[in-house]
XYZ file of C-alpha atoms in Angstrom:
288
model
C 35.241 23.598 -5.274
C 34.048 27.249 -3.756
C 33.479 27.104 0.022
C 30.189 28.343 -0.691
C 28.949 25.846 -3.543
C 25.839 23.286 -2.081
C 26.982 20.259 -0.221
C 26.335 17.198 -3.404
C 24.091 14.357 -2.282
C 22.009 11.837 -4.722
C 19.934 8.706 -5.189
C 21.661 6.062 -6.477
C 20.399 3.184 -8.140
C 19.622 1.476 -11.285
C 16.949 2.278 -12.615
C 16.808 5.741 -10.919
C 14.444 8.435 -13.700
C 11.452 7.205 -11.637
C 12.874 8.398 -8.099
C 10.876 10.979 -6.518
C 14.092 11.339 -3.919
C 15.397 14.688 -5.370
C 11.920 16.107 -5.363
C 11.487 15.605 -1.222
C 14.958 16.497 -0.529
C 14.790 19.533 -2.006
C 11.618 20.369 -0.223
C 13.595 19.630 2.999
C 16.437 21.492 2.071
C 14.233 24.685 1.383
C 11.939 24.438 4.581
C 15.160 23.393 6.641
C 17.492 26.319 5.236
C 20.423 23.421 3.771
C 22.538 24.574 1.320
C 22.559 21.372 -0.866
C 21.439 19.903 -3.962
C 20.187 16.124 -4.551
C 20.560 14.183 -7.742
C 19.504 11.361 -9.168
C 23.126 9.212 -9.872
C 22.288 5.850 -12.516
C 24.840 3.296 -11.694
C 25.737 0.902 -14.126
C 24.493 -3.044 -12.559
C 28.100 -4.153 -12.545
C 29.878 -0.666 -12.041
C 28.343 0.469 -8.745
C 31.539 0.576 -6.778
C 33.365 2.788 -9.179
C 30.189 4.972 -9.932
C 29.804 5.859 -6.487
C 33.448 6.364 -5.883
C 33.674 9.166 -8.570
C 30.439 10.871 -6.841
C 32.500 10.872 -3.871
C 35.699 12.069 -5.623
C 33.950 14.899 -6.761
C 33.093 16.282 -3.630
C 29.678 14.577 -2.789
C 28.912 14.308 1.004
C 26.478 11.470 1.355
C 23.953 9.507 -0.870
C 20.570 7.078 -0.539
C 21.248 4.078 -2.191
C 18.233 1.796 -4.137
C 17.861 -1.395 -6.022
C 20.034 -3.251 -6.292
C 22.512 -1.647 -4.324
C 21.880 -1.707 -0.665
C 24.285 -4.864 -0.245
C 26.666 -3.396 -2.118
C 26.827 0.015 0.079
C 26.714 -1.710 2.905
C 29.763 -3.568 1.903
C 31.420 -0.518 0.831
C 31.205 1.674 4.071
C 34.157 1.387 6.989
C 31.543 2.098 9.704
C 27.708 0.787 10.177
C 25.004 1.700 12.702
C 23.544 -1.017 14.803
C 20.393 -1.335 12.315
C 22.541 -1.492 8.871
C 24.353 -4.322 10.393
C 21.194 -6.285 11.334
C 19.754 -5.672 8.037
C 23.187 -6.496 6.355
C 22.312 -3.580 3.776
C 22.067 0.323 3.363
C 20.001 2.538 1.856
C 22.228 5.835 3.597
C 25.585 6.316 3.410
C 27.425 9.422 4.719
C 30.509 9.659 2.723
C 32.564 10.736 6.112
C 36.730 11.562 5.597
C 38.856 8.528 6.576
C 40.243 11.067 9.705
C 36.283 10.618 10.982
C 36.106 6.819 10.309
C 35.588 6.581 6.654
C 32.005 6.323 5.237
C 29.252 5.784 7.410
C 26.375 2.851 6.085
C 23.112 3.662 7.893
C 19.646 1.621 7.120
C 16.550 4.257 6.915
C 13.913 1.960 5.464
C 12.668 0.333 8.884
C 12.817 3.432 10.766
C 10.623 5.017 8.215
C 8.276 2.431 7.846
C 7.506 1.928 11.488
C 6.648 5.730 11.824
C 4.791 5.746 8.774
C 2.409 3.108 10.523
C 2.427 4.589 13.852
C 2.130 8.601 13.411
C 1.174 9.054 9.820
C -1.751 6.006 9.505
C -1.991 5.892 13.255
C -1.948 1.984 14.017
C -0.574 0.936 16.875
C 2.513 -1.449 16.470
C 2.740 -2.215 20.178
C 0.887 -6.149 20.861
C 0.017 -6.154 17.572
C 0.242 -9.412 14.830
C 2.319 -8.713 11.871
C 2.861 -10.137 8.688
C 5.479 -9.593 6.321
C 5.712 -10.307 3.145
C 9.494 -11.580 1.410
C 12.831 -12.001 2.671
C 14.910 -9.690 0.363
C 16.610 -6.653 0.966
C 13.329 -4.357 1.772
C 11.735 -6.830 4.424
C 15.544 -7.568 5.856
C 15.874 -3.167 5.908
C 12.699 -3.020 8.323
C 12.495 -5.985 10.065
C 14.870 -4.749 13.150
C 12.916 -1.596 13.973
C 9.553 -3.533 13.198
C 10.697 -6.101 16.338
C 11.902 -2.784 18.485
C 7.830 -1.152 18.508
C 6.909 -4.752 20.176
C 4.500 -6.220 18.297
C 3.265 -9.686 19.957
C 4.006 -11.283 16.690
C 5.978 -11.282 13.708
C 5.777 -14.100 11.023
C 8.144 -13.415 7.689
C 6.605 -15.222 5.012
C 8.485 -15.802 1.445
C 7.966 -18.369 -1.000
C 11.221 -19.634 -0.159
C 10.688 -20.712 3.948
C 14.300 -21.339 4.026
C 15.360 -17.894 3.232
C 12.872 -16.353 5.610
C 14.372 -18.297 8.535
C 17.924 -16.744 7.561
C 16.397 -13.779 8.051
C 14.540 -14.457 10.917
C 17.699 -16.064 12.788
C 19.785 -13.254 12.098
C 17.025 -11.142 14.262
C 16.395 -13.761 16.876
C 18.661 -12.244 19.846
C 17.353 -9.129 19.122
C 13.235 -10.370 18.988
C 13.916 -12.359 22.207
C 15.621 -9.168 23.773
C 12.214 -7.026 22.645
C 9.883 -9.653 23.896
C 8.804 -10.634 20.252
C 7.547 -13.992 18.917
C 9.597 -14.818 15.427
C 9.111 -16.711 13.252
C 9.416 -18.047 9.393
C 6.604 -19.337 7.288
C 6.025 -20.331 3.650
C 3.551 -18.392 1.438
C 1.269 -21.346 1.096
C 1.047 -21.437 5.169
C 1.073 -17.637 6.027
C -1.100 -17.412 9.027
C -4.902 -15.577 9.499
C -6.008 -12.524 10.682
C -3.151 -10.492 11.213
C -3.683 -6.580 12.578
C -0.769 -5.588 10.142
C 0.329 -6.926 6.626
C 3.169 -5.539 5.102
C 4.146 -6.779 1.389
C 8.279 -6.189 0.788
C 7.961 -8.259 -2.214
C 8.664 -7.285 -5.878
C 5.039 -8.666 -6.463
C 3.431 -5.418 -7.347
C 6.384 -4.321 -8.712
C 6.019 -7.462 -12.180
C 2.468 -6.952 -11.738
C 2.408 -10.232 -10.122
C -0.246 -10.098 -8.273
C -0.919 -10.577 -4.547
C 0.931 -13.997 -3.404
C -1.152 -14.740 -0.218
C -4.948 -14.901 0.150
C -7.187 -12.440 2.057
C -7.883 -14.936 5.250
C -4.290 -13.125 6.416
C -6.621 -10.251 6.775
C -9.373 -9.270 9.275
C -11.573 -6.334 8.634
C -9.889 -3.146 9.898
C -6.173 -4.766 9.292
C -3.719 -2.113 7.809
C -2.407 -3.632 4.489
C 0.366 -1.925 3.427
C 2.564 -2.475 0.335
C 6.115 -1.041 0.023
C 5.400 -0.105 -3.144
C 3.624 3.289 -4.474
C 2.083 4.957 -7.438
C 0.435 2.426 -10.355
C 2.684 0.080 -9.160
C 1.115 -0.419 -6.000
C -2.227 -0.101 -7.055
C -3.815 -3.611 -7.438
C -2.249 -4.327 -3.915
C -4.615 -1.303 -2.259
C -7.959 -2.312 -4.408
C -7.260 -6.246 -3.343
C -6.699 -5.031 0.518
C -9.679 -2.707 0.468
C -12.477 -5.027 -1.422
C -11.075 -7.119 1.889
C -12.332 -4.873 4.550
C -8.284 -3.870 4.978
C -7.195 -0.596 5.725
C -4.663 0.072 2.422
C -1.645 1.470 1.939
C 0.601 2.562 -0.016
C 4.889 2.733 0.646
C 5.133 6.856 -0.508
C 4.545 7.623 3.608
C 7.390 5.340 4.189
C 9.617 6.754 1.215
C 8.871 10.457 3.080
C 9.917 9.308 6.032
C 13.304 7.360 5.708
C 14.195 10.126 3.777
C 13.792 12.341 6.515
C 15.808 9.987 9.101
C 18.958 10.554 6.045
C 18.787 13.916 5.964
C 18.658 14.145 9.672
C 22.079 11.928 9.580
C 23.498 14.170 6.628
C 22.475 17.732 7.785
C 21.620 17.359 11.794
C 18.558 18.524 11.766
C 15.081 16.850 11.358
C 12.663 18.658 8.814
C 8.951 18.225 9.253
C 7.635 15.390 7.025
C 3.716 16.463 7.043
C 4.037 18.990 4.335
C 6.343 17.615 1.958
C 3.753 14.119 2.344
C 1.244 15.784 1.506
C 2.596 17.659 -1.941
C 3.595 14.674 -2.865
C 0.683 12.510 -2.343
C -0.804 15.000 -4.325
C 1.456 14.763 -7.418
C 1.378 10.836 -7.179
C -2.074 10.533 -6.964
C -2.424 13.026 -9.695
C -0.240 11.200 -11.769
C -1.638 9.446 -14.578
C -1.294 5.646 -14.679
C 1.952 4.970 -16.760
């Protein structure tokens, strides 16, 4: 490979067409100056490990990783930061030589999320009540940086109670350590009138509906579901005919993105413009 071909990085996942990755790392790559193109990389569901693997033999420095593979990566990399370990899952990887540690699992999603809330929609985090929706992989990606912007409260709800107290013990040390009150409820006992309600189920996703009624709402809560596009969209009319503040996950795709690319290149590109575009295309999008 020429010194001067662009550094290889993808999305990988399964499925993957739908991805809007490639589009906002591009946009970064232009505004920042990289030389590097993104992909989109389909892994087979039982294949992932030697997928990724041949990315990497071919020269690829670093990839995002998607459903259903965050465990997987995580699994996969010699080294994790502090917040892929507490999530036990990755959504980064920086494919790092073995003379630098070996590959490098990072976790984006909660780091994203909470400055989605906080800069982008402007809701303070800090003494606030917080819901969250589901125990799997998305809710167990953000949960960590959700307890470090010290919100009084945080209750993980899932129809399963049991597998939202894993989750909830795993983070214990580090809730007591950010003054946080944790805790684990069942969907049929979710709590009222929480300032922030965050849905990291697949709900939206099978059209499912939402799983908890509006009393976890007050008027002026920020609803916000992980999910974006027509997916998302029966989650933001349900919040708003509620006197919620809705939202959508495409603030939170914009900005983990940004935290990977800052881990992959070194430098931070400014997430306001590229938002924007793409809001525009999404919203522009016809239902599908």
């Amino acid at each position: 490979m020429s010194s001067s071909a662009p550094d290889r990085y993808a999305v990988a996942g399964n499925p993957i067409a739908h991805s809007r990755s490639p589009l906002i790392h591009t946009q970064f790559a232009q505004q920042t100056g990289q030389a590097m193109v993104y992909e989109r990389l389909l892994c087979p569901l039982d294949d992932f490990p030697a997928t990724l693997t041949d990315f990497v033999n071919a020269g690829a420095k670093g990839c995002n990783v998607t459903v259903p593979f965050k465990f997987e990566a995580f699994e996969m990399a010699a080294r994790r930061t502090p917040r892929a370990e507490l999530a036990q899952a990755a959504n980064t990887l920086r494919f790092d030589v073995a003379t630098e540690g070996g590959w490098l699992a990072d976790n984006t999603d909660g780091v994203g999320l909470v400055r989605d809330i906080t800069v982008n929609a402007g809701v303070a985090l800090a003494g606030a009540r917080v819901l969250l929706l589901g125990a799997g992989g998305a809710s167990a990606g953000v949960l960590g940086p959700l307890i470090e912007a010290r919100p009084a409260e945080i209750v993980v709800a899932n129809r399963t109670a049991d597998k939202a107290q894993v989750l909830v013990d795993r983070h214990a040390d580090w809730a007591r350590a950010h003054g946080v009150t944790l805790s684990a409820r069942s969907l049929s006992e979710p709590g009222t009138a929480y300032d922030v309600f965050i849905n990291g189920t697949a709900a939206s996703l099978s059209g499912g509906g939402i799983p908890v009624g509006p009393e976890v709402l007050h008027p002026g809560s920020l609803a916000l579901d992980m999910m974006y596009g027509p997916a998302a969209q029966a989650f933001l009319d349900w919040a708003r005919a509620h006197g919620a503040i809705a939202r959508d996950g495409l603030g939170m795709l914009v900005e983990q993105a940004a935290e990977s690319f800052a881990l992959w290149r070194g430098v931070r590109p400014d997430t306001a413009p590229v938002l924007a575009a793409l809001r525009a295309l999404v919203d522009g999008a016809a239902p599908h």
